[in-house]
């Protein structure tokens, strides 16, 4: 196992009725901005619960943060923060609202051009405090310091990380996810599955605790994921998926082990260029990446095949079959496993690789050996 430092500062309130806890979490004299997306929270009763929790408090709201949050929309929210002297952010929604609000938490305290935060990694010394009420289990954003923001004018979808961006608290009430459209439920399951894979499916470093945690999460997602299609109103299923997605990217399983993240970096380019939902870009890229990097990942693929899929045989065949099983799982969930299934022609591959290079992602993966040429081969396999 590799050495590491671990702290997750986000307090999680999980379960029915927990949105009321927002009241205890936010100081009584705070000037709060509630950020949200396209309006799902107004249709499913979540906003009503927020209004009750904040009754008598000073608060404003900013809606319209879109999936894959737009930098320019966030600048409008930044104006509200400055004008109203906001000193606490409450993000209510999925990963996009949480991510956008993390960027705002930093941007509100940044003296220079906010774009520097994303493009140059220039971060302020402080950030506004943030809480998250999660309505879409997928990203783990509610309990981590990551955010991804898109500049639609330039097709730049850029990730950032800051210790300052961890939410102070996160509310996870599975009932809020019962109104998710099937497509978004699927996106969440496969995104969470691939977060675990990015931290697990690399090479062995004698880290059995991390491996067993990851295998448990993958098995849970394989068992529970299809149930959101067959029994979408089952609250117990929703709860299990919500907790699995949180643990998939709250930092725990990734400590002390190598991490890949190349599927994500390539996937972000597909979203930036073609607008494909985040989770669906990953199901296209990851099996092809595993095939291309087969030798480097063979030992872990074989372990995964045996423990998660109960496959038997020699390493080579178990590892190959594990990739087949993974593709079948994504297909069963209704997620695409090729660019063509997502309506993207192979003609795009050059542009995708060019954008990856322009963003500086020229040596990615756990060994830093996914160069633009390797990325092109992965995308060609995924065509
Ligand atoms: O905008 P509203 O009207 O709320 O509708 C949203 C949106 O259209 C809808 N939705 C959310 N909760 C709902 C609901 N509809 C009905 N009922 C509910 N309870 O779902 C749609 C998608 O929401 P979005 O927030 O975009 O989805 P997700 O949570 O998958 O977030 C995706 C974003 O997170 C980034 C992705 O790149 C993408 O920009 N990621 C963030 C990460 C992180 N912070 O650690 C890691 C991930 O790998 C990922 O990159
Ligand atoms: Zn993801």
CSV table of C-alpha atoms and ligand atoms in Angstrom, one decimal:
chain,number,residue,atom,x,y,z
A,1,UNK,CA,0.0,0.0,0.0
A,2,UNK,CA,1.2,3.6,-0.7
A,3,UNK,CA,1.5,6.2,2.1
A,4,UNK,CA,-1.4,8.6,2.4
A,5,UNK,CA,-3.1,11.3,4.4
A,6,UNK,CA,-6.9,11.0,4.7
A,7,UNK,CA,-9.5,13.4,6.0
A,8,UNK,CA,-13.1,13.8,4.9
A,9,UNK,CA,-14.6,16.9,6.6
A,10,UNK,CA,-18.1,16.6,5.2
A,11,UNK,CA,-20.8,15.7,7.8
A,12,UNK,CA,-23.4,13.4,6.1
A,13,UNK,CA,-27.1,13.4,7.2
A,14,UNK,CA,-28.6,10.3,5.5
A,15,UNK,CA,-32.3,9.3,5.4
A,16,UNK,CA,-35.9,10.4,5.5
A,17,UNK,CA,-36.6,14.0,6.7
A,18,UNK,CA,-33.0,14.9,7.0
A,19,UNK,CA,-33.4,18.1,4.9
A,20,UNK,CA,-34.7,19.7,8.1
A,21,UNK,CA,-31.1,19.5,9.5
A,22,UNK,CA,-30.1,22.3,7.1
A,23,UNK,CA,-31.5,24.6,9.8
A,24,UNK,CA,-29.0,23.5,12.4
A,25,UNK,CA,-26.1,23.4,10.0
A,26,UNK,CA,-26.3,27.0,8.7
A,27,UNK,CA,-25.5,29.8,11.2
A,28,UNK,CA,-28.7,31.8,12.1
A,29,UNK,CA,-27.2,35.1,10.9
A,30,UNK,CA,-25.9,33.7,7.6
A,31,UNK,CA,-26.8,35.4,4.3
A,32,UNK,CA,-27.6,32.2,2.3
A,33,UNK,CA,-27.7,31.7,-1.5
A,34,UNK,CA,-29.7,28.5,-2.5
A,35,UNK,CA,-28.4,27.3,-5.8
A,36,UNK,CA,-30.4,24.9,-8.0
A,37,UNK,CA,-30.8,23.6,-11.5
A,38,UNK,CA,-33.6,23.6,-14.1
A,39,UNK,CA,-36.5,23.3,-11.6
A,40,UNK,CA,-36.8,19.6,-10.6
A,41,UNK,CA,-36.6,20.6,-7.0
A,42,UNK,CA,-39.7,22.8,-7.4
A,43,UNK,CA,-41.7,19.9,-8.9
A,44,UNK,CA,-40.8,17.2,-6.4
A,45,UNK,CA,-41.2,19.0,-3.1
A,46,UNK,CA,-37.6,19.4,-2.2
A,47,UNK,CA,-37.7,23.2,-2.5
A,48,UNK,CA,-40.7,23.2,-0.1
A,49,UNK,CA,-38.5,21.4,2.4
A,50,UNK,CA,-35.7,23.9,1.9
A,51,UNK,CA,-38.1,26.8,2.4
A,52,UNK,CA,-39.3,25.3,5.7
A,53,UNK,CA,-35.8,24.7,6.9
A,54,UNK,CA,-34.8,28.3,6.1
A,55,UNK,CA,-37.9,29.9,7.5
A,56,UNK,CA,-37.1,33.2,9.1
A,57,UNK,CA,-33.6,33.2,7.7
A,58,UNK,CA,-32.1,35.7,5.2
A,59,UNK,CA,-31.8,33.8,2.0
A,60,UNK,CA,-31.8,34.3,-1.8
A,61,UNK,CA,-32.0,31.8,-4.6
A,62,UNK,CA,-30.3,31.3,-8.0
A,63,UNK,CA,-31.7,28.7,-10.4
A,64,UNK,CA,-30.9,27.6,-13.9
A,65,UNK,CA,-27.5,25.9,-13.3
A,66,UNK,CA,-27.5,23.4,-16.2
A,67,UNK,CA,-26.2,19.8,-16.4
A,68,UNK,CA,-22.4,20.2,-16.9
A,69,UNK,CA,-22.6,23.6,-15.4
A,70,UNK,CA,-21.8,26.5,-17.6
A,71,UNK,CA,-19.1,28.9,-16.6
A,72,UNK,CA,-21.1,31.9,-17.9
A,73,UNK,CA,-24.2,30.9,-15.9
A,74,UNK,CA,-22.0,30.7,-12.8
A,75,UNK,CA,-20.7,34.2,-13.4
A,76,UNK,CA,-24.3,35.4,-13.2
A,77,UNK,CA,-24.6,33.7,-9.8
A,78,UNK,CA,-21.3,35.3,-8.7
A,79,UNK,CA,-22.9,38.7,-9.4
A,80,UNK,CA,-25.7,37.8,-7.0
A,81,UNK,CA,-23.3,36.6,-4.4
A,82,UNK,CA,-21.3,39.9,-4.5
A,83,UNK,CA,-24.4,42.1,-4.7
A,84,UNK,CA,-26.2,40.5,-1.8
A,85,UNK,CA,-23.1,39.9,0.3
A,86,UNK,CA,-23.8,36.2,0.5
A,87,UNK,CA,-21.7,34.3,3.0
A,88,UNK,CA,-23.1,30.7,2.8
A,89,UNK,CA,-24.0,28.6,-0.2
A,90,UNK,CA,-26.6,25.8,-0.2
A,91,UNK,CA,-26.5,23.7,-3.3
A,92,UNK,CA,-29.7,21.7,-4.0
A,93,UNK,CA,-29.6,19.2,-6.8
A,94,UNK,CA,-27.2,16.8,-8.6
A,95,UNK,CA,-23.5,16.9,-9.2
A,96,UNK,CA,-23.8,19.9,-11.6
A,97,UNK,CA,-25.3,22.2,-9.0
A,98,UNK,CA,-22.9,20.9,-6.3
A,99,UNK,CA,-19.9,21.4,-8.6
A,100,UNK,CA,-21.0,24.8,-9.9
A,101,UNK,CA,-21.5,25.9,-6.3
A,102,UNK,CA,-18.0,24.7,-5.3
A,103,UNK,CA,-16.6,26.8,-8.1
A,104,UNK,CA,-18.7,29.8,-6.8
A,105,UNK,CA,-17.4,29.2,-3.2
A,106,UNK,CA,-13.9,29.8,-4.5
A,107,UNK,CA,-14.6,32.4,-7.1
A,108,UNK,CA,-16.4,34.6,-4.5
A,109,UNK,CA,-13.1,34.9,-2.6
A,110,UNK,CA,-10.8,35.1,-5.6
A,111,UNK,CA,-9.3,38.5,-6.4
A,112,UNK,CA,-8.4,37.8,-10.1
A,113,UNK,CA,-10.3,36.5,-13.2
A,114,UNK,CA,-12.4,33.5,-12.0
A,115,UNK,CA,-11.4,31.5,-15.1
A,116,UNK,CA,-7.9,31.3,-13.6
A,117,UNK,CA,-9.3,29.0,-10.9
A,118,UNK,CA,-10.1,26.4,-13.6
A,119,UNK,CA,-7.6,27.0,-16.3
A,120,UNK,CA,-4.5,27.7,-14.2
A,121,UNK,CA,-5.3,26.2,-10.8
A,122,UNK,CA,-4.9,29.6,-9.1
A,123,UNK,CA,-7.0,29.3,-6.0
A,124,UNK,CA,-7.8,31.8,-3.2
A,125,UNK,CA,-6.8,31.2,0.4
A,126,UNK,CA,-10.3,31.0,1.6
A,127,UNK,CA,-13.7,30.0,0.2
A,128,UNK,CA,-17.4,30.5,1.2
A,129,UNK,CA,-18.8,27.7,3.3
A,130,UNK,CA,-21.0,25.3,1.3
A,131,UNK,CA,-23.7,22.7,2.1
A,132,UNK,CA,-25.3,20.3,-0.4
A,133,UNK,CA,-28.7,18.7,-0.5
A,134,UNK,CA,-28.2,15.9,-3.0
A,135,UNK,CA,-31.0,14.8,-5.3
A,136,UNK,CA,-29.0,12.6,-7.8
A,137,UNK,CA,-26.6,9.9,-6.5
A,138,UNK,CA,-23.7,9.7,-9.0
A,139,UNK,CA,-20.8,12.0,-8.6
A,140,UNK,CA,-19.9,11.9,-4.9
A,141,UNK,CA,-19.6,15.6,-5.3
A,142,UNK,CA,-21.6,16.1,-2.0
A,143,UNK,CA,-18.6,14.7,-0.1
A,144,UNK,CA,-15.5,15.6,-2.1
A,145,UNK,CA,-13.5,18.6,-3.1
A,146,UNK,CA,-13.9,18.1,-6.9
A,147,UNK,CA,-15.8,20.2,-9.4
A,148,UNK,CA,-16.1,20.2,-13.2
A,149,UNK,CA,-17.1,23.4,-15.1
A,150,UNK,CA,-17.7,23.9,-18.8
A,151,UNK,CA,-17.0,26.9,-20.9
A,152,UNK,CA,-19.4,26.3,-23.8
A,153,UNK,CA,-17.9,29.0,-26.0
A,154,UNK,CA,-14.6,27.2,-26.1
A,155,UNK,CA,-15.6,23.6,-25.5
A,156,UNK,CA,-13.4,23.5,-22.4
A,157,UNK,CA,-14.7,21.2,-19.6
A,158,UNK,CA,-12.2,21.5,-16.9
A,159,UNK,CA,-11.9,19.8,-13.5
A,160,UNK,CA,-10.6,21.4,-10.3
A,161,UNK,CA,-9.9,20.1,-6.8
A,162,UNK,CA,-9.6,22.1,-3.6
A,163,UNK,CA,-9.6,21.2,0.1
A,164,UNK,CA,-11.7,24.4,0.5
A,165,UNK,CA,-14.4,23.0,-1.8
A,166,UNK,CA,-15.5,20.2,0.5
A,167,UNK,CA,-19.0,20.8,1.6
A,168,UNK,CA,-19.4,21.4,5.3
A,169,UNK,CA,-22.4,19.1,5.3
A,170,UNK,CA,-24.4,17.0,2.9
A,171,UNK,CA,-28.0,15.8,3.1
A,172,UNK,CA,-28.8,12.5,1.4
A,173,UNK,CA,-32.5,11.7,1.5
A,174,UNK,CA,-33.1,8.8,-0.9
A,175,UNK,CA,-36.8,9.8,-1.2
A,176,UNK,CA,-35.6,12.9,-3.2
A,177,UNK,CA,-34.3,10.6,-5.9
A,178,UNK,CA,-37.7,8.8,-6.6
A,179,UNK,CA,-38.5,11.5,-9.2
A,180,UNK,CA,-35.4,11.0,-11.2
A,181,UNK,CA,-36.0,10.2,-14.9
A,182,UNK,CA,-34.8,6.7,-15.7
A,183,UNK,CA,-32.0,8.1,-17.8
A,184,UNK,CA,-30.6,10.0,-14.9
A,185,UNK,CA,-30.9,7.1,-12.5
A,186,UNK,CA,-28.9,5.0,-15.0
A,187,UNK,CA,-26.3,7.8,-15.5
A,188,UNK,CA,-25.8,7.8,-11.7
A,189,UNK,CA,-25.3,4.1,-11.3
A,190,UNK,CA,-22.8,3.8,-14.1
A,191,UNK,CA,-20.9,7.0,-13.1
A,192,UNK,CA,-20.6,5.6,-9.5
A,193,UNK,CA,-19.5,2.2,-10.9
A,194,UNK,CA,-16.8,3.9,-13.0
A,195,UNK,CA,-15.6,6.1,-10.1
A,196,UNK,CA,-14.9,2.9,-8.1
A,197,UNK,CA,-13.2,1.3,-11.2
A,198,UNK,CA,-10.9,4.3,-11.7
A,199,UNK,CA,-9.5,3.8,-8.2
A,200,UNK,CA,-9.5,-0.1,-8.3
A,201,UNK,CA,-8.8,-1.3,-11.8
A,202,UNK,CA,-5.1,-0.4,-12.0
A,203,UNK,CA,-2.4,-2.7,-10.6
A,204,UNK,CA,-2.0,-4.6,-7.3
A,205,UNK,CA,-0.3,-2.8,-4.5
A,206,UNK,CA,-1.2,-5.2,-1.7
A,207,UNK,CA,-4.1,-3.0,-0.4
A,208,UNK,CA,-6.7,-5.6,0.5
A,209,UNK,CA,-8.9,-3.2,2.5
A,210,UNK,CA,-9.3,-0.8,-0.4
A,211,UNK,CA,-9.8,-3.7,-2.9
A,212,UNK,CA,-12.5,-5.3,-0.8
A,213,UNK,CA,-14.3,-2.0,-0.2
A,214,UNK,CA,-14.2,-1.4,-4.0
A,215,UNK,CA,-15.4,-4.9,-4.9
A,216,UNK,CA,-18.3,-4.6,-2.4
A,217,UNK,CA,-19.3,-1.3,-4.0
A,218,UNK,CA,-19.1,-2.7,-7.5
A,219,UNK,CA,-21.1,-5.8,-6.5
A,220,UNK,CA,-23.7,-3.6,-4.8
A,221,UNK,CA,-24.1,-1.5,-7.9
A,222,UNK,CA,-24.4,-4.6,-10.2
A,223,UNK,CA,-27.1,-6.0,-7.9
A,224,UNK,CA,-29.0,-2.8,-7.1
A,225,UNK,CA,-28.5,-0.9,-10.4
A,226,UNK,CA,-30.9,-2.9,-12.6
A,227,UNK,CA,-33.5,-2.6,-9.9
A,228,UNK,CA,-33.9,1.1,-10.5
A,229,UNK,CA,-35.2,0.0,-14.0
A,230,UNK,CA,-37.5,-2.7,-12.8
A,231,UNK,CA,-38.7,-1.2,-9.5
A,232,UNK,CA,-38.0,2.5,-9.6
A,233,UNK,CA,-40.3,3.3,-6.6
A,234,UNK,CA,-38.3,1.0,-4.2
A,235,UNK,CA,-36.9,3.3,-1.6
A,236,UNK,CA,-34.5,0.7,-0.2
A,237,UNK,CA,-32.9,0.3,-3.7
A,238,UNK,CA,-32.6,4.1,-4.0
A,239,UNK,CA,-31.0,4.2,-0.5
A,240,UNK,CA,-28.4,1.6,-1.3
A,241,UNK,CA,-27.4,3.3,-4.6
A,242,UNK,CA,-27.2,6.7,-2.9
A,243,UNK,CA,-24.8,5.4,-0.2
A,244,UNK,CA,-22.8,3.4,-2.7
A,245,UNK,CA,-22.3,6.5,-5.0
A,246,UNK,CA,-21.2,8.6,-2.0
A,247,UNK,CA,-18.6,6.0,-0.9
A,248,UNK,CA,-17.5,5.6,-4.5
A,249,UNK,CA,-16.0,9.1,-4.5
A,250,UNK,CA,-15.7,10.5,-1.0
A,251,UNK,CA,-11.9,9.8,-1.0
A,252,UNK,CA,-11.9,6.7,1.1
A,253,UNK,CA,-11.3,3.8,-1.4
A,254,UNK,CA,-8.7,5.8,-3.3
A,255,UNK,CA,-6.3,6.4,-0.5
A,256,UNK,CA,-3.1,4.4,-0.7
A,257,UNK,CA,-3.7,3.0,-4.1
A,258,UNK,CA,-2.9,4.1,-7.7
A,259,UNK,CA,-5.7,5.8,-9.6
A,260,UNK,CA,-6.4,5.9,-13.3
A,261,UNK,CA,-9.0,8.6,-14.3
A,262,UNK,CA,-8.2,8.5,-18.0
A,263,UNK,CA,-11.7,7.3,-18.8
A,264,UNK,CA,-13.0,10.5,-17.1
A,265,UNK,CA,-10.6,12.8,-18.9
A,266,UNK,CA,-11.4,11.4,-22.3
A,267,UNK,CA,-15.1,11.3,-21.4
A,268,UNK,CA,-15.1,15.0,-20.4
A,269,UNK,CA,-13.9,15.8,-24.0
A,270,UNK,CA,-16.8,13.8,-25.4
A,271,UNK,CA,-19.3,15.8,-23.3
A,272,UNK,CA,-17.7,19.1,-24.1
A,273,UNK,CA,-17.8,18.4,-27.9
A,274,UNK,CA,-21.0,16.5,-28.3
A,275,UNK,CA,-23.1,17.2,-25.1
A,276,UNK,CA,-23.3,13.4,-24.2
A,277,UNK,CA,-24.3,12.9,-20.5
A,278,UNK,CA,-21.3,12.4,-18.3
A,279,UNK,CA,-22.0,8.8,-17.2
A,280,UNK,CA,-22.7,7.7,-20.8
A,281,UNK,CA,-19.3,8.9,-22.0
A,282,UNK,CA,-17.7,6.7,-19.5
A,283,UNK,CA,-19.5,3.5,-20.5
A,284,UNK,CA,-18.3,4.1,-24.0
A,285,UNK,CA,-14.6,4.7,-23.1
A,286,UNK,CA,-13.8,2.4,-20.2
A,287,UNK,CA,-14.2,-1.1,-21.7
A,288,UNK,CA,-12.2,0.1,-24.7
A,289,UNK,CA,-9.5,1.5,-22.4
A,290,UNK,CA,-9.3,-1.8,-20.5
A,291,UNK,CA,-8.8,-3.6,-23.8
A,292,UNK,CA,-6.1,-1.2,-25.0
A,293,UNK,CA,-4.3,-1.3,-21.6
A,294,UNK,CA,-4.9,-5.0,-21.1
A,295,UNK,CA,-1.4,-6.1,-20.2
A,296,UNK,CA,-0.9,-3.3,-17.6
A,297,UNK,CA,-4.3,-4.1,-16.0
A,298,UNK,CA,-4.4,-7.8,-16.5
A,299,UNK,CA,-3.8,-8.8,-12.8
A,300,UNK,CA,-6.5,-6.5,-11.5
A,301,UNK,CA,-8.9,-7.4,-14.3
A,302,UNK,CA,-8.5,-11.1,-13.3
A,303,UNK,CA,-9.0,-10.3,-9.6
A,304,UNK,CA,-12.1,-8.3,-10.5
A,305,UNK,CA,-13.4,-11.1,-12.8
A,306,UNK,CA,-13.0,-13.7,-10.1
A,307,UNK,CA,-14.3,-11.7,-7.1
A,308,UNK,CA,-17.0,-9.5,-8.6
A,309,UNK,CA,-18.3,-11.7,-11.5
A,310,UNK,CA,-17.4,-15.1,-10.0
A,311,UNK,CA,-15.6,-16.1,-13.2
A,312,UNK,CA,-13.3,-19.2,-13.3
A,313,UNK,CA,-10.3,-20.0,-15.4
A,314,UNK,CA,-6.8,-18.7,-16.1
A,315,UNK,CA,-5.9,-15.0,-15.6
A,316,UNK,CA,-6.0,-14.3,-19.4
A,317,UNK,CA,-9.5,-15.6,-20.0
A,318,UNK,CA,-11.0,-14.4,-16.7
A,319,UNK,CA,-9.6,-10.9,-17.4
A,320,UNK,CA,-11.0,-10.9,-21.0
A,321,UNK,CA,-14.4,-12.2,-19.8
A,322,UNK,CA,-14.6,-9.5,-17.1
A,323,UNK,CA,-14.5,-6.9,-19.8
A,324,UNK,CA,-17.3,-8.7,-21.6
A,325,UNK,CA,-19.4,-8.9,-18.4
A,326,UNK,CA,-18.8,-5.2,-17.8
A,327,UNK,CA,-20.0,-4.2,-21.2
A,328,UNK,CA,-23.1,-6.5,-20.8
A,329,UNK,CA,-23.8,-4.7,-17.5
A,330,UNK,CA,-23.7,-1.3,-19.1
A,331,UNK,CA,-25.9,-2.5,-21.9
A,332,UNK,CA,-28.4,-4.1,-19.5
A,333,UNK,CA,-28.5,-0.7,-17.8
A,334,UNK,CA,-29.3,1.0,-21.1
A,335,UNK,CA,-26.1,2.9,-21.4
A,336,UNK,CA,-24.1,3.1,-24.7
A,337,UNK,CA,-20.8,1.1,-25.1
A,338,UNK,CA,-19.7,2.7,-28.3
A,339,UNK,CA,-19.5,6.2,-29.9
A,340,UNK,CA,-21.9,5.0,-32.6
A,341,UNK,CA,-24.5,4.0,-30.0
A,342,UNK,CA,-24.3,7.6,-28.8
A,343,UNK,CA,-24.7,8.9,-32.3
A,344,UNK,CA,-21.1,10.0,-32.7
A,345,UNK,CA,-19.2,9.3,-35.8
A,346,UNK,CA,-15.5,8.1,-35.8
A,347,UNK,CA,-14.7,11.4,-37.7
A,348,UNK,CA,-14.8,13.1,-34.3
A,349,UNK,CA,-11.9,11.2,-32.9
A,350,UNK,CA,-9.3,13.6,-34.3
A,351,UNK,CA,-11.0,16.6,-32.7
A,352,UNK,CA,-11.4,14.7,-29.3
A,353,UNK,CA,-7.7,13.9,-29.2
A,354,UNK,CA,-6.8,17.4,-30.2
A,355,UNK,CA,-8.9,18.8,-27.4
A,356,UNK,CA,-7.4,16.4,-24.9
A,357,UNK,CA,-4.0,17.5,-25.9
A,358,UNK,CA,-4.9,21.2,-25.8
A,359,UNK,CA,-6.0,20.7,-22.2
A,360,UNK,CA,-2.7,19.2,-21.3
A,361,UNK,CA,-3.9,15.6,-20.7
A,362,UNK,CA,-1.1,14.0,-22.7
A,363,UNK,CA,0.2,11.5,-20.1
A,364,UNK,CA,-2.8,10.2,-18.2
A,365,UNK,CA,-3.7,6.9,-16.5
A,366,UNK,CA,-2.1,5.2,-13.5
A,367,UNK,CA,1.2,4.9,-15.3
A,368,UNK,CA,1.0,8.3,-17.2
A,369,UNK,CA,1.4,6.3,-20.4
A,370,UNK,CA,-1.9,7.2,-22.1
A,371,UNK,CA,-0.5,9.7,-24.7
A,372,UNK,CA,-2.6,11.3,-27.4
A,373,UNK,CA,-1.8,8.3,-29.7
A,374,UNK,CA,-3.0,5.8,-27.1
A,375,UNK,CA,-6.1,7.9,-26.5
A,376,UNK,CA,-6.8,7.8,-30.2
A,377,UNK,CA,-6.4,3.9,-30.2
A,378,UNK,CA,-8.9,3.7,-27.3
A,379,UNK,CA,-11.4,5.9,-29.0
A,380,UNK,CA,-11.0,3.9,-32.2
A,381,UNK,CA,-11.7,0.7,-30.3
A,382,UNK,CA,-14.8,2.5,-28.9
A,383,UNK,CA,-16.0,3.7,-32.3
B,1,LIG,O1,-31.6,20.7,-13.3
B,1,LIG,P1,-32.7,20.0,-12.7
B,1,LIG,O2,-34.0,20.5,-13.1
B,1,LIG,O3,-32.6,19.8,-11.2
B,1,LIG,O4,-32.7,18.5,-13.3
B,1,LIG,C1,-31.5,17.6,-13.2
B,1,LIG,C2,-30.7,17.6,-14.5
B,1,LIG,O5,-31.5,17.8,-15.6
B,1,LIG,C3,-32.0,16.2,-13.1
B,1,LIG,N1,-32.3,15.9,-11.7
B,1,LIG,C4,-31.5,15.9,-10.6
B,1,LIG,N2,-32.1,15.4,-9.5
B,1,LIG,C5,-33.4,15.1,-9.9
B,1,LIG,C6,-33.5,15.4,-11.3
B,1,LIG,N3,-34.7,15.3,-11.9
B,1,LIG,C7,-35.7,14.8,-11.2
B,1,LIG,N4,-35.6,14.4,-9.9
B,1,LIG,C8,-34.5,14.6,-9.2
B,1,LIG,N5,-34.4,14.2,-7.9
B,1,LIG,O6,-30.9,15.4,-13.5
B,1,LIG,C9,-30.3,16.1,-14.6
B,1,LIG,C10,-28.8,15.9,-14.5
B,1,LIG,O7,-28.3,16.5,-13.3
B,1,LIG,P2,-26.7,16.7,-13.1
B,1,LIG,O8,-26.5,17.4,-11.8
B,1,LIG,O9,-26.1,17.2,-14.3
B,1,LIG,O10,-26.2,15.2,-13.0
B,1,LIG,P3,-25.0,14.5,-12.2
B,1,LIG,O11,-25.2,14.4,-10.8
B,1,LIG,O12,-24.7,13.2,-13.0
B,1,LIG,O13,-23.8,15.5,-12.4
B,1,LIG,C11,-23.0,15.5,-13.6
B,1,LIG,C12,-21.9,16.5,-13.5
B,1,LIG,O14,-21.0,16.2,-12.4
B,1,LIG,C13,-19.6,16.1,-13.0
B,1,LIG,C14,-19.9,15.7,-14.4
B,1,LIG,O15,-18.7,16.0,-15.2
B,1,LIG,C15,-21.1,16.6,-14.8
B,1,LIG,O16,-20.7,17.9,-15.1
B,1,LIG,N6,-18.8,15.3,-12.1
B,1,LIG,C16,-18.5,15.7,-10.9
B,1,LIG,C17,-17.6,14.9,-10.1
B,1,LIG,C18,-17.2,15.4,-8.7
B,1,LIG,N7,-17.6,16.6,-8.3
B,1,LIG,O17,-16.5,14.7,-8.0
B,1,LIG,C19,-17.1,13.6,-10.5
B,1,LIG,C20,-17.8,13.1,-11.7
B,1,LIG,O18,-16.9,12.2,-12.3
B,1,LIG,C21,-18.2,14.1,-12.7
B,1,LIG,O19,-17.2,14.5,-13.6
B,2,LIG,ZN1,-17.8,10.6,-13.1
